[in-house]
PDB file of C-alpha atoms in Angstrom:
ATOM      1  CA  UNK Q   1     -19.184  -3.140 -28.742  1.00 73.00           C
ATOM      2  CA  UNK Q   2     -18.844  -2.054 -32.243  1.00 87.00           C
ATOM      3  CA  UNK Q   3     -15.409  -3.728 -32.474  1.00 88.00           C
ATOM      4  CA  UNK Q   4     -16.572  -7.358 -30.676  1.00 82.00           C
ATOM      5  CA  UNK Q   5     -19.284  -6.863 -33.900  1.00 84.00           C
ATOM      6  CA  UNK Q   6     -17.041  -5.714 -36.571  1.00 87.00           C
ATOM      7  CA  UNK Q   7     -13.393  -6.855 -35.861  1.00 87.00           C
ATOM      8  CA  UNK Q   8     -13.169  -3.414 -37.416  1.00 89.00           C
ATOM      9  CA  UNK Q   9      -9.507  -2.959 -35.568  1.00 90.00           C
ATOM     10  CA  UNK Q  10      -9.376   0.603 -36.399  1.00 89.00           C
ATOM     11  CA  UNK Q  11     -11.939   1.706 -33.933  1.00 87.00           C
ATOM     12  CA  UNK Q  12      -9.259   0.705 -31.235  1.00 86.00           C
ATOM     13  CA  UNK Q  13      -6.491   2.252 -32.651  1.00 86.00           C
ATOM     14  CA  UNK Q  14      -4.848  -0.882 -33.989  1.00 88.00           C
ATOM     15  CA  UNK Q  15      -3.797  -1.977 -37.559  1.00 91.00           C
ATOM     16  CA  UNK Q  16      -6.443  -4.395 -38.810  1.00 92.00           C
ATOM     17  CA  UNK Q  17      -6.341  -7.834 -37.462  1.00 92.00           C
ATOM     18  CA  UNK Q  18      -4.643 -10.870 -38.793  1.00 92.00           C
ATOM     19  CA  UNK Q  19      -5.842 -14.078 -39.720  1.00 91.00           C
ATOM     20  CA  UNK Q  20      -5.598 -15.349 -36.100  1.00 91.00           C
ATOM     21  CA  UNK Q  21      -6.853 -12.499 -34.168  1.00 91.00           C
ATOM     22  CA  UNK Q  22      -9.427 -12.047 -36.475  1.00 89.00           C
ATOM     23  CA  UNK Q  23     -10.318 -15.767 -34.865  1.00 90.00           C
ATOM     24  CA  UNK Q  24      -9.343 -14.229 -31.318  1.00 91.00           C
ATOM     25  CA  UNK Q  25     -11.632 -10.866 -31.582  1.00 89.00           C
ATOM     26  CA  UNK Q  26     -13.411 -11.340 -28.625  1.00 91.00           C
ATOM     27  CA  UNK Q  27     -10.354 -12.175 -26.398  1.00 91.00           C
ATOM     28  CA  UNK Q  28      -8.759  -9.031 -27.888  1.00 92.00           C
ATOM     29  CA  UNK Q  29     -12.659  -6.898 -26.845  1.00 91.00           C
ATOM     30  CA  UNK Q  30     -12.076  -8.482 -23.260  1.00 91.00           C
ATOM     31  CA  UNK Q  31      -8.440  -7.860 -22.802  1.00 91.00           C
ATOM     32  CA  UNK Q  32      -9.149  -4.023 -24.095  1.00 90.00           C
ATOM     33  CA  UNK Q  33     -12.072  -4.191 -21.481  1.00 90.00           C
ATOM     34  CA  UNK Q  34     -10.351  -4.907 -18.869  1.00 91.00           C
ATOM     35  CA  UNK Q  35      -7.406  -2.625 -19.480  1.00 91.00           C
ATOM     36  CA  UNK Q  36     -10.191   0.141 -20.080  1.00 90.00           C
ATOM     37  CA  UNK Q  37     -12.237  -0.440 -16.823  1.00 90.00           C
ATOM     38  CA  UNK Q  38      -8.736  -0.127 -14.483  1.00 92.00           C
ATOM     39  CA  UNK Q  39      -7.126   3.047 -16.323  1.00 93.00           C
ATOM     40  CA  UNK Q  40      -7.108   3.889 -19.723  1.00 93.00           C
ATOM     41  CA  UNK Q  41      -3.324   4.776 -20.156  1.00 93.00           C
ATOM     42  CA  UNK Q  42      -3.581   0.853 -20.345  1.00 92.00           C
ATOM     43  CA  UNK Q  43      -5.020   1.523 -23.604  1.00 89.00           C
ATOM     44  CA  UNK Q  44      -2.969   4.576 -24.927  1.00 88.00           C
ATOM     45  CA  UNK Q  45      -1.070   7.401 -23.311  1.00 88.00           C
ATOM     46  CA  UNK Q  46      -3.739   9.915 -25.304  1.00 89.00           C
ATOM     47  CA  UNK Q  47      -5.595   9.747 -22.111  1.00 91.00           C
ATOM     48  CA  UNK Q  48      -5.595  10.998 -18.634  1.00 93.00           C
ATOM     49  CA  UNK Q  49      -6.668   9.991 -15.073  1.00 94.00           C
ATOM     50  CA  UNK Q  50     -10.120   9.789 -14.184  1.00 93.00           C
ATOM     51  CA  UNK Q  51     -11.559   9.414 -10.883  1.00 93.00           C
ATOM     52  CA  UNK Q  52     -13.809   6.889 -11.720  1.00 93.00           C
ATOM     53  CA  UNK Q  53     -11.185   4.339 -12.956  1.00 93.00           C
ATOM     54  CA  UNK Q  54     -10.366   1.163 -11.153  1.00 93.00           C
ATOM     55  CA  UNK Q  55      -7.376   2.449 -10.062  1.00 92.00           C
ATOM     56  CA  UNK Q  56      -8.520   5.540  -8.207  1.00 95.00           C
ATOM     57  CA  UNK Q  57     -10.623   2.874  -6.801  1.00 95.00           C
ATOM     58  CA  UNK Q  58      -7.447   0.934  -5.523  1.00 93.00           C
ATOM     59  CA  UNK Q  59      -5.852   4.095  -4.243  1.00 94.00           C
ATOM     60  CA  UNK Q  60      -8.904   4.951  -1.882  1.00 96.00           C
ATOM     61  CA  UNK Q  61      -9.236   1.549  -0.467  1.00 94.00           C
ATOM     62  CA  UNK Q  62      -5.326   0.913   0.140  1.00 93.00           C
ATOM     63  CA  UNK Q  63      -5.598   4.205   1.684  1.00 95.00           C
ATOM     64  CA  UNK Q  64      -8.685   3.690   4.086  1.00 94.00           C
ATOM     65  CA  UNK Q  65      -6.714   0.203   4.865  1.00 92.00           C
ATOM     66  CA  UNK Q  66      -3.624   2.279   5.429  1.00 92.00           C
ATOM     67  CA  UNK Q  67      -5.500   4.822   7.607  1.00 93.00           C
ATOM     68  CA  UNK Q  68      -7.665   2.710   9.812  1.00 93.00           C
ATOM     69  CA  UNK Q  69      -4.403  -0.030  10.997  1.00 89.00           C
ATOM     70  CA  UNK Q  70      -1.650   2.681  10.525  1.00 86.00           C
ATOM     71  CA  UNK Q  71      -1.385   2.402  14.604  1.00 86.00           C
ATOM     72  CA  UNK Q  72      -0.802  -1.326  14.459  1.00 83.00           C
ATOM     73  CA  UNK Q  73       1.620  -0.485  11.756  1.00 78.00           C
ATOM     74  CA  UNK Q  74      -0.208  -2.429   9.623  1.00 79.00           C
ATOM     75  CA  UNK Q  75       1.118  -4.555   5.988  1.00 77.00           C
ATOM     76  CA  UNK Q  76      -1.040  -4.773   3.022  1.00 81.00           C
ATOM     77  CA  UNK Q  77       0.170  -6.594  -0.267  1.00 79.00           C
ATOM     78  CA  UNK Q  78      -1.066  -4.997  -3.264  1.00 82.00           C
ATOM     79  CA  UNK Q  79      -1.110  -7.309  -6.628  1.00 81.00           C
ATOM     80  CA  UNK Q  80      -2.520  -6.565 -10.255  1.00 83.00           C
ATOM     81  CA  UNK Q  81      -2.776  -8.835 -12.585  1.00 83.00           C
ATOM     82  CA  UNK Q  82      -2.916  -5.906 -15.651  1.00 87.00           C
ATOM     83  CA  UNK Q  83       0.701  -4.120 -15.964  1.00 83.00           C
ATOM     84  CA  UNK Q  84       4.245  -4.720 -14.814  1.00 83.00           C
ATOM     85  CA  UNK Q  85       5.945  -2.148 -12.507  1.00 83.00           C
ATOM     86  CA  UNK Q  86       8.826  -0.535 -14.534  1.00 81.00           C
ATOM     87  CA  UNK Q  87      10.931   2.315 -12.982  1.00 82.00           C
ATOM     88  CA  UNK Q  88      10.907   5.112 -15.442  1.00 86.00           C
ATOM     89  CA  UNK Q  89       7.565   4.551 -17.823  1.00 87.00           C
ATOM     90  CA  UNK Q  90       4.399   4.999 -16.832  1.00 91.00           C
ATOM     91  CA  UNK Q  91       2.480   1.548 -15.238  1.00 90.00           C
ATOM     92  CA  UNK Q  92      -0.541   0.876 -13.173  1.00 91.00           C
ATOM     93  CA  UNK Q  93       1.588   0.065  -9.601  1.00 89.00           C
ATOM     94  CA  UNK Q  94       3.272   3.471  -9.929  1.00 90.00           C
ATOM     95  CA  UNK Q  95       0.154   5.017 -10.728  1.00 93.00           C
ATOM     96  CA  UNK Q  96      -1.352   4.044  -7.720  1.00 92.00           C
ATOM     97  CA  UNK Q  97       1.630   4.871  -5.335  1.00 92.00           C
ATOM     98  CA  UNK Q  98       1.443   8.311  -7.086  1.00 94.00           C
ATOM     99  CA  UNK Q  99      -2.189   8.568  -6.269  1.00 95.00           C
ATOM    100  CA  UNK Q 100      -1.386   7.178  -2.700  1.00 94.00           C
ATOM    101  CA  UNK Q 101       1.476   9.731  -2.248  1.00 94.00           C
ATOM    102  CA  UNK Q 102      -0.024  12.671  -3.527  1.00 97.00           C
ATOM    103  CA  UNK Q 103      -3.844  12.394  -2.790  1.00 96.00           C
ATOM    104  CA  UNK Q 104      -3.807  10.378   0.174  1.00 96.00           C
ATOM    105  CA  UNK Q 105      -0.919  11.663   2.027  1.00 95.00           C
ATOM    106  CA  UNK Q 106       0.715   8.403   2.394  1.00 92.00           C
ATOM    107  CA  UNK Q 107       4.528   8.860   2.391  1.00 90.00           C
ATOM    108  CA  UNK Q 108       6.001   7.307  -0.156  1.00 88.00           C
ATOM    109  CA  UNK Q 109       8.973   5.690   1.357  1.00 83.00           C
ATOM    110  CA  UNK Q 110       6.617   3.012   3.076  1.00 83.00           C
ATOM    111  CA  UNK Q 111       5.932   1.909  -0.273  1.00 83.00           C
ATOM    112  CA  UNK Q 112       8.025  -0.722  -1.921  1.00 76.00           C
ATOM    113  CA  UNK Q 113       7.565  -2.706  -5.332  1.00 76.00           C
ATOM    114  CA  UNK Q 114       8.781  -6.362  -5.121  1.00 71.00           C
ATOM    115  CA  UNK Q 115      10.097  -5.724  -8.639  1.00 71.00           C
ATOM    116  CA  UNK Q 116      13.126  -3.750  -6.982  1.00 68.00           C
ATOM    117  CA  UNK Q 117      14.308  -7.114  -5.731  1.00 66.00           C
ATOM    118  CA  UNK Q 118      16.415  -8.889  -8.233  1.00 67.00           C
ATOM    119  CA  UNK Q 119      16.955 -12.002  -7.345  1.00 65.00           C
ATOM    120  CA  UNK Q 120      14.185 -14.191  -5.072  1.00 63.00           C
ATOM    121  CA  UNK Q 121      16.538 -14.237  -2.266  1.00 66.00           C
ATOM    122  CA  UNK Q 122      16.863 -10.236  -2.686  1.00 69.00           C
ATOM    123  CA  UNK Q 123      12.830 -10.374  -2.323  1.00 68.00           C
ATOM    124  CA  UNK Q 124      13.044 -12.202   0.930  1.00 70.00           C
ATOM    125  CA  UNK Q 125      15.693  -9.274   2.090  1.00 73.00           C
ATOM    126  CA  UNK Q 126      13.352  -7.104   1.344  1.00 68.00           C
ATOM    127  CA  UNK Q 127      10.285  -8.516   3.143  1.00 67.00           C
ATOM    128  CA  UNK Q 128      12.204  -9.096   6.060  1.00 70.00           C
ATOM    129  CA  UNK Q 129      13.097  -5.375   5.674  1.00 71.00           C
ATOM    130  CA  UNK Q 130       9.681  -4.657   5.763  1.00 68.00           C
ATOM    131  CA  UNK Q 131       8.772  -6.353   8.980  1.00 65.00           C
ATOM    132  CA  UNK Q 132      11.852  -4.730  10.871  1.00 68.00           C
ATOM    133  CA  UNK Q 133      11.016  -1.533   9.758  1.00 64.00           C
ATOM    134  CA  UNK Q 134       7.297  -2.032  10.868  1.00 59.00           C
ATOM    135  CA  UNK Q 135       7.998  -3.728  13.894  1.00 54.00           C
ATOM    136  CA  UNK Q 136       4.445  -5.296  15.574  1.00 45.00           C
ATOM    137  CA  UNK Q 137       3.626  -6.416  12.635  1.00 40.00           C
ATOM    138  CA  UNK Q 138      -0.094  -6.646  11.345  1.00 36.00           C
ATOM    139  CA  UNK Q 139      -1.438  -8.168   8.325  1.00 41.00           C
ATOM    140  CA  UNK Q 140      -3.898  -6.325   6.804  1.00 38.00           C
ATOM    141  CA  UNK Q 141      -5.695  -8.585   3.785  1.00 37.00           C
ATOM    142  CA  UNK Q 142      -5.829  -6.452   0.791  1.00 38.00           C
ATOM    143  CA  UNK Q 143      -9.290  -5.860   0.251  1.00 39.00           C
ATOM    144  CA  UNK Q 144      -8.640  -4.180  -3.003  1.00 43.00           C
ATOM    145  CA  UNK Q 145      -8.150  -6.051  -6.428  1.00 44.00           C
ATOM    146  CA  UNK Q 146      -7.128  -4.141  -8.978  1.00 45.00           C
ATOM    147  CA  UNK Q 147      -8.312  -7.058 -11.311  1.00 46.00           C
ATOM    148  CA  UNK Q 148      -9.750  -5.877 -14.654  1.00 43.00           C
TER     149      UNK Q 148
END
């Protein structure tokens, strides 16, 4: 709040604003809001997981999906519109599949980003990979948004 008042950048960890942020403060307070409310390594890596945090959020509800149409072999598509999956640094999709691995219990093999695919025809291999490998196929409609 203090910043959206101020544009005191400072109190966000950030070198004061230029010209044309100072113009954009309140798109800057939003984005950082949003960032904030789904995990707040968004923000920096000075912080840690929280239960609480949009994310966990995403985890549980992927995982009740997961549980409740794992006999039908059941699909769900997972999309955020914070973050970029990048093999190696820290980012909200791994985040999740860590939390899905290692407090859900889901094995992490059935997990797949569609970043791995290179190309757009590589992304069709993989779907189709996808719906071999979990043969009677059932959509499940993601129910979570990991929107911020």
């Amino acid at each position: 709040m203090e910043f959206a008042k101020t544009g005191n950048a400072e109190l966000l960890g950030r070198p004061p604003l230029s010209e044309s942020e100072e113009k954009a403060k309140m798109l800057i307070a939003t984005d950082y809001a949003r960032k904030m409310s789904l995990d707040m390594r968004m923000i920096s890596g000075k912080y840690g997981d929280h239960p609480d945090n949009k994310a966990s959020h995403c985890a549980a509800n992927i995982a009740k999906y997961y549980n409740r149409f794992h006999a039908q072999k059941g699909t769900q598509f997972v999309f955020s519109d914070l973050g970029t999956y990048k093999p190696g640094e820290w980012n909200v999709y791994s985040e999740i599949k860590r939390k899905l691995v290692q407090e859900h219990g889901i094995p992490a093999h059935e997990m797949r980003f569609i970043q791995e695919a290179k190309m757009k025809s590589s992304a069709r291999s993989l779907y189709r990979q996808l719906m071999k490998e979990r043969s009677g196929y059932c959509s499940v409609p993601p129910k979570c948004s990991v929107r911020g």
